[in-house]
Amino acid sequence: MSDLPLLRFLGRCHVEFAQDFSGKLADYIPELTKADPAHFGICIATVDGYVHATGDGYVPFTIQSISKAFVFAMALELIGAEKVESTIGVEPSGDAFNSIRLNADNRPFNPMVNAGAIACSGLICDAEGNGAFERILHELSRFAGRRLDYDSDVFESERATGDRNRAIAYLLRTHGVLRCEVDQVLDVYFRQCAVRVTAHDLAVMAATLANNGINPVTGESVLSPYVVARTLSVMVSAGMYDYAGEWGYRIGIPAKSGVGGGIVATLPSQLGLGIYSPLLDSHGHSVRGVQTCEALSSHFDLHLLNQVADVRNCVGAAYDLAGVSSRRNRQAGEQAILDAHQSSVITLELAGAINFGNMEYVSRRLSEAKSRALQAIIDFRRVSSVSQAAVRLLESCLDALTASGVTVTLSGTAHMASFSAAVDSWLGRMPKLHKAALLDEAVEWAEDQIIYLHGGYDRLREQTALADQALLEGLPAEAVESLAASMTERRFQPGERIIAANERAHSVLFISRGMVSVKLASGLRLATLVAGMTVGEMALLETYRSADVWADTRVDCLELSLDAYARFREEHPQASERIIRNLAALLARKLIVANRKIDALASY
Ligand code: GLN
């Protein structure tokens, strides 16, 4: 047995329902009585293009009324919504599929009953003339992801006996709904119903609807999102005819059935289901197909209107500068300014697919923060998508925030092309809106603004004496002098590599001027350090360099080799112990910052 949970579940449904031989084969199309009542196949295609198949997933049968949903979609796409929507209604009729009744305007109730489907095929005839069926076959094949054909025996059989559909077609023509000849339209409609598919095909067709109109197996774009939503809505309201209300109430998944024994069902953004079992109930739906859909929906709680998302979950973390600082290490004077203005920057890290409700919540969080924060950062790196509605809300929220004086930086949007483009289009209009590639850059920039605003840069020391190095704090002047005597001056140009990862460590560098960044091979910045700080001090504990260090500006350093340090340790045991204690204190400080960060991320 498979270890895939969904396939195991489908297998159990198959075993259980295969024993049920209730229901009847459709016999009003004589050829359909040749179907094997034992046949039963269940397939599910996921939106990433994987197909689970169990039972007779590859037995061909005729698509019948399931074609109605896809031909309607194709008509919307090809002929345009206006024409299609003015010809065919979208109200459930509450009648059986073959009802000879039109609505008060003498239009078909909806495209899922025969009258509407025949009208739809008529529109394709108007547009494509003699090529209408070939065009339909081509389009259905794109949904299935393979070239389909049709069963000429079933077609002939229905043409020979289809007087009821003929009656419907004449009624439509009397009211001007059909413009082509009745026989021409019915020829197309009967052939379209006789198109041969398998449960596997139906699953892929349904998954194309689930995947916003893109066939998940072939990657081909078949429908626009507008058409997908309209097709699914008529499937919800009328796909199961006079059982549609019951179906929606109990199962809650848009579906369409056919008298050939097929059922398709679409769970948007998740999966497409295709079932084949030819024994039908009184509504003309596959008995085992309905049972399987019911079992699936109730076992996994798939009813579409049963939504249990909390809008607040989109905020993965929220903090101010007390919680998280940038990777730029600050000199004491700068840090003091940041500490005094911790709450003036609020950061929200968003996550997941952001919809209308999520963004409405975010807009309230931001508006709340406005009273105390001068700056807001919203990070989108962990966001998978931002819905159109959410984009509209965000735009309006940013308009208001920036107009009231709050500076807003949006970071991590690059992986969502259209959202990123929308943000770009706002930048010109909102002077207080900024964009950063990475959250860390956004935080650093925000810190810079605060330091600048409070005059921090005037006090910034560009050059530091060795005695002021944090690592040498508390050392007697005589010890510092002795160290200085054994050091070499090093100078680096902007962009030059100072230390390479994985190299053997043989020295510690004290920065006396300029700025350096510690980076991983991927380019991710771990830290930025300036005058008064050390790089490579881990050499006192470790043998190999753990990351690259690059000069961001012109950099002056004093280099202490490990050999020289060993000699110093012999002569000044107490001072060297002090250095190790200072190192431990600096590491402890980093650990405290890292812990604060973990806490800020975990508490939301
Ligand atoms: N070809 C069939 C008909 O028009 C389709 C009906 C159905 O599948 N419900 O009667």
Tab-separated table of N, CA, C and O in Angstrom, residues 397-456:
chain	number	residue	atom	x	y	z
A	397	CYS	N	-3.490	52.717	2.980
A	397	CYS	CA	-2.909	52.811	4.320
A	397	CYS	C	-1.576	53.577	4.279
A	397	CYS	O	-1.314	54.443	5.117
A	398	LEU	N	-0.757	53.291	3.270
A	398	LEU	CA	0.539	53.967	3.148
A	398	LEU	C	0.357	55.433	2.808
A	398	LEU	O	1.093	56.301	3.298
A	399	ASP	N	-0.646	55.728	1.981
A	399	ASP	CA	-0.952	57.118	1.656
A	399	ASP	C	-1.185	57.907	2.938
A	399	ASP	O	-0.608	58.971	3.149
A	400	ALA	N	-2.048	57.353	3.797
A	400	ALA	CA	-2.413	58.041	5.025
A	400	ALA	C	-1.233	58.136	5.989
A	400	ALA	O	-0.961	59.190	6.559
A	401	LEU	N	-0.502	57.016	6.143
A	401	LEU	CA	0.619	57.001	7.099
A	401	LEU	C	1.707	57.982	6.695
A	401	LEU	O	2.184	58.773	7.521
A	402	THR	N	2.112	57.927	5.430
A	402	THR	CA	3.217	58.780	5.003
A	402	THR	C	2.786	60.248	5.011
A	402	THR	O	3.566	61.118	5.358
A	403	ALA	N	1.511	60.495	4.684
A	403	ALA	CA	1.032	61.880	4.711
A	403	ALA	C	1.049	62.422	6.127
A	403	ALA	O	1.226	63.619	6.346
A	404	SER	N	0.882	61.528	7.124
A	404	SER	CA	0.884	62.023	8.503
A	404	SER	C	2.298	62.031	9.081
A	404	SER	O	2.477	62.177	10.277
A	405	GLY	N	3.295	61.835	8.246
A	405	GLY	CA	4.676	62.036	8.701
A	405	GLY	C	5.442	60.774	9.065
A	405	GLY	O	6.600	60.851	9.463
A	406	VAL	N	4.827	59.632	8.948
A	406	VAL	CA	5.546	58.391	9.261
A	406	VAL	C	6.337	57.953	8.028
A	406	VAL	O	5.823	57.984	6.911
A	407	THR	N	7.600	57.591	8.252
A	407	THR	CA	8.414	57.071	7.153
A	407	THR	C	8.218	55.556	7.111
A	407	THR	O	8.335	54.890	8.131
A	408	VAL	N	7.876	55.031	5.939
A	408	VAL	CA	7.607	53.598	5.841
A	408	VAL	C	8.597	52.953	4.868
A	408	VAL	O	8.828	53.476	3.779
A	409	THR	N	9.207	51.841	5.287
A	409	THR	CA	10.083	51.092	4.387
A	409	THR	C	9.485	49.711	4.173
A	409	THR	O	9.119	49.030	5.134
A	410	LEU	N	9.358	49.312	2.908
A	410	LEU	CA	8.872	47.972	2.589
A	410	LEU	C	10.079	47.151	2.144
A	410	LEU	O	10.848	47.585	1.293
A	411	SER	N	10.258	45.969	2.724
A	411	SER	CA	11.425	45.162	2.351
A	411	SER	C	11.014	43.767	1.923
A	411	SER	O	9.909	43.304	2.240
A	412	GLY	N	11.906	43.128	1.173
A	412	GLY	CA	11.703	41.717	0.809
A	412	GLY	C	10.561	41.477	-0.149
A	412	GLY	O	9.857	40.473	-0.040
A	413	THR	N	10.336	42.370	-1.108
A	413	THR	CA	9.205	42.198	-2.037
A	413	THR	C	9.632	41.604	-3.381
A	413	THR	O	8.784	41.272	-4.200
A	414	ALA	N	10.948	41.474	-3.609
A	414	ALA	CA	11.439	41.175	-4.965
A	414	ALA	C	10.882	39.885	-5.569
A	414	ALA	O	10.714	39.793	-6.773
A	415	HIS	N	10.569	38.883	-4.713
A	415	HIS	CA	10.095	37.609	-5.265
A	415	HIS	C	8.656	37.668	-5.771
A	415	HIS	O	8.176	36.711	-6.356
A	416	MET	N	7.966	38.787	-5.521
A	416	MET	CA	6.589	38.911	-6.028
A	416	MET	C	6.571	40.049	-7.053
A	416	MET	O	6.413	41.217	-6.708
A	417	ALA	N	6.742	39.685	-8.316
A	417	ALA	CA	7.005	40.677	-9.358
A	417	ALA	C	5.920	41.752	-9.445
A	417	ALA	O	6.237	42.940	-9.451
A	418	SER	N	4.660	41.338	-9.471
A	418	SER	CA	3.651	42.365	-9.725
A	418	SER	C	3.439	43.228	-8.486
A	418	SER	O	3.214	44.437	-8.592
A	419	PHE	N	3.550	42.624	-7.306
A	419	PHE	CA	3.437	43.429	-6.084
A	419	PHE	C	4.593	44.426	-6.004
A	419	PHE	O	4.407	45.602	-5.689
A	420	SER	N	5.782	43.942	-6.342
A	420	SER	CA	6.968	44.784	-6.306
A	420	SER	C	6.813	45.961	-7.274
A	420	SER	O	7.197	47.100	-6.957
A	421	ALA	N	6.216	45.681	-8.431
A	421	ALA	CA	5.998	46.752	-9.416
A	421	ALA	C	4.994	47.773	-8.878
A	421	ALA	O	5.155	48.986	-9.066
A	422	ALA	N	3.967	47.274	-8.172
A	422	ALA	CA	2.980	48.185	-7.584
A	422	ALA	C	3.676	49.101	-6.578
A	422	ALA	O	3.454	50.325	-6.569
A	423	VAL	N	4.549	48.518	-5.744
A	423	VAL	CA	5.268	49.313	-4.748
A	423	VAL	C	6.115	50.383	-5.451
A	423	VAL	O	6.118	51.555	-5.051
A	424	ASP	N	6.804	49.982	-6.517
A	424	ASP	CA	7.631	50.947	-7.267
A	424	ASP	C	6.792	52.125	-7.747
A	424	ASP	O	7.250	53.265	-7.725
A	425	SER	N	5.555	51.809	-8.177
A	425	SER	CA	4.725	52.885	-8.724
A	425	SER	C	4.278	53.861	-7.629
A	425	SER	O	3.892	54.979	-7.914
A	426	TRP	N	4.318	53.417	-6.357
A	426	TRP	CA	3.924	54.329	-5.271
A	426	TRP	C	5.087	55.217	-4.831
A	426	TRP	O	4.887	56.262	-4.221
A	427	LEU	N	6.311	54.761	-5.090
A	427	LEU	CA	7.482	55.450	-4.538
A	427	LEU	C	7.547	56.914	-4.956
A	427	LEU	O	7.858	57.786	-4.133
A	428	GLY	N	7.234	57.193	-6.225
A	428	GLY	CA	7.313	58.561	-6.710
A	428	GLY	C	6.290	59.455	-6.027
A	428	GLY	O	6.567	60.596	-5.672
A	429	ARG	N	5.116	58.871	-5.789
A	429	ARG	CA	4.012	59.667	-5.247
A	429	ARG	C	4.122	59.880	-3.740
A	429	ARG	O	3.612	60.861	-3.195
A	430	MET	N	4.756	58.926	-3.034
A	430	MET	CA	4.824	59.048	-1.569
A	430	MET	C	6.278	59.261	-1.159
A	430	MET	O	7.040	58.304	-1.057
A	431	PRO	N	6.674	60.531	-0.919
A	431	PRO	CA	8.086	60.804	-0.635
A	431	PRO	C	8.598	60.094	0.615
A	431	PRO	O	9.772	59.851	0.745
A	432	LYS	N	7.722	59.773	1.538
A	432	LYS	CA	8.202	59.130	2.764
A	432	LYS	C	8.163	57.607	2.688
A	432	LYS	O	8.309	56.909	3.685
A	433	LEU	N	7.936	57.087	1.477
A	433	LEU	CA	7.931	55.636	1.306
A	433	LEU	C	9.276	55.187	0.738
A	433	LEU	O	9.818	55.826	-0.167
A	434	HIS	N	9.829	54.118	1.290
A	434	HIS	CA	11.115	53.583	0.811
A	434	HIS	C	10.989	52.089	0.589
A	434	HIS	O	10.088	51.446	1.098
A	435	LYS	N	11.962	51.579	-0.145
A	435	LYS	CA	11.969	50.157	-0.427
A	435	LYS	C	13.379	49.651	-0.137
A	435	LYS	O	14.352	50.340	-0.457
A	436	ALA	N	13.504	48.476	0.467
A	436	ALA	CA	14.825	47.885	0.704
A	436	ALA	C	14.773	46.433	0.267
A	436	ALA	O	13.729	45.788	0.375
A	437	ALA	N	15.901	45.936	-0.229
A	437	ALA	CA	15.918	44.540	-0.679
A	437	ALA	C	15.732	43.614	0.519
A	437	ALA	O	14.935	42.684	0.481
A	438	LEU	N	16.469	43.896	1.593
A	438	LEU	CA	16.432	43.012	2.764
A	438	LEU	C	15.958	43.747	4.001
A	438	LEU	O	16.201	44.952	4.157
A	439	LEU	N	15.312	43.004	4.889
A	439	LEU	CA	14.845	43.580	6.148
A	439	LEU	C	15.999	44.220	6.913
A	439	LEU	O	15.876	45.309	7.460
A	440	ASP	N	17.145	43.535	6.958
A	440	ASP	CA	18.294	44.045	7.698
A	440	ASP	C	18.724	45.426	7.191
A	440	ASP	O	19.068	46.314	7.968
A	441	GLU	N	18.670	45.602	5.861
A	441	GLU	CA	19.013	46.916	5.296
A	441	GLU	C	17.998	47.964	5.725
A	441	GLU	O	18.350	49.108	6.017
A	442	ALA	N	16.739	47.556	5.767
A	442	ALA	CA	15.682	48.493	6.162
A	442	ALA	C	15.893	48.928	7.609
A	442	ALA	O	15.768	50.116	7.939
A	443	VAL	N	16.241	47.965	8.480
A	443	VAL	CA	16.447	48.295	9.896
A	443	VAL	C	17.675	49.206	10.041
A	443	VAL	O	17.646	50.200	10.770
A	444	GLU	N	18.730	48.892	9.316
A	444	GLU	CA	19.944	49.718	9.402
A	444	GLU	C	19.639	51.149	8.959
A	444	GLU	O	20.068	52.121	9.586
A	445	TRP	N	18.886	51.257	7.868
A	445	TRP	CA	18.555	52.569	7.341
A	445	TRP	C	17.727	53.352	8.356
A	445	TRP	O	17.948	54.532	8.614
A	446	ALA	N	16.767	52.646	8.989
A	446	ALA	CA	15.925	53.292	9.996
A	446	ALA	C	16.787	53.761	11.174
A	446	ALA	O	16.616	54.870	11.690
A	447	GLU	N	17.727	52.924	11.593
A	447	GLU	CA	18.632	53.311	12.699
A	447	GLU	C	19.445	54.543	12.310
A	447	GLU	O	19.596	55.478	13.105
A	448	ASP	N	19.947	54.535	11.069
A	448	ASP	CA	20.724	55.682	10.590
A	448	ASP	C	19.912	56.974	10.692
A	448	ASP	O	20.424	58.017	11.088
A	449	GLN	N	18.629	56.874	10.300
A	449	GLN	CA	17.774	58.069	10.346
A	449	GLN	C	17.676	58.601	11.770
A	449	GLN	O	17.741	59.805	12.002
A	450	ILE	N	17.526	57.682	12.716
A	450	ILE	CA	17.379	58.110	14.113
A	450	ILE	C	18.674	58.728	14.616
A	450	ILE	O	18.682	59.784	15.250
A	451	ILE	N	19.790	58.085	14.320
A	451	ILE	CA	21.086	58.600	14.770
A	451	ILE	C	21.321	59.983	14.160
A	451	ILE	O	21.725	60.931	14.845
A	452	TYR	N	20.989	60.100	12.878
A	452	TYR	CA	21.174	61.361	12.172
A	452	TYR	C	20.293	62.450	12.785
A	452	TYR	O	20.750	63.554	13.092
A	453	LEU	N	19.031	62.086	13.014
A	453	LEU	CA	18.069	63.036	13.572
A	453	LEU	C	18.525	63.574	14.920
A	453	LEU	O	18.276	64.723	15.260
A	454	HIS	N	19.223	62.742	15.696
A	454	HIS	CA	19.641	63.159	17.038
A	454	HIS	C	21.115	63.533	17.094
A	454	HIS	O	21.751	63.443	18.138
A	455	GLY	N	21.643	63.920	15.953
A	455	GLY	CA	22.999	64.463	15.904
A	455	GLY	C	24.087	63.456	16.152
A	455	GLY	O	25.230	63.833	16.468
A	456	GLY	N	23.788	62.189	16.055
A	456	GLY	CA	24.749	61.150	16.390
A	456	GLY	C	25.999	61.183	15.541
A	456	GLY	O	27.100	60.913	16.027
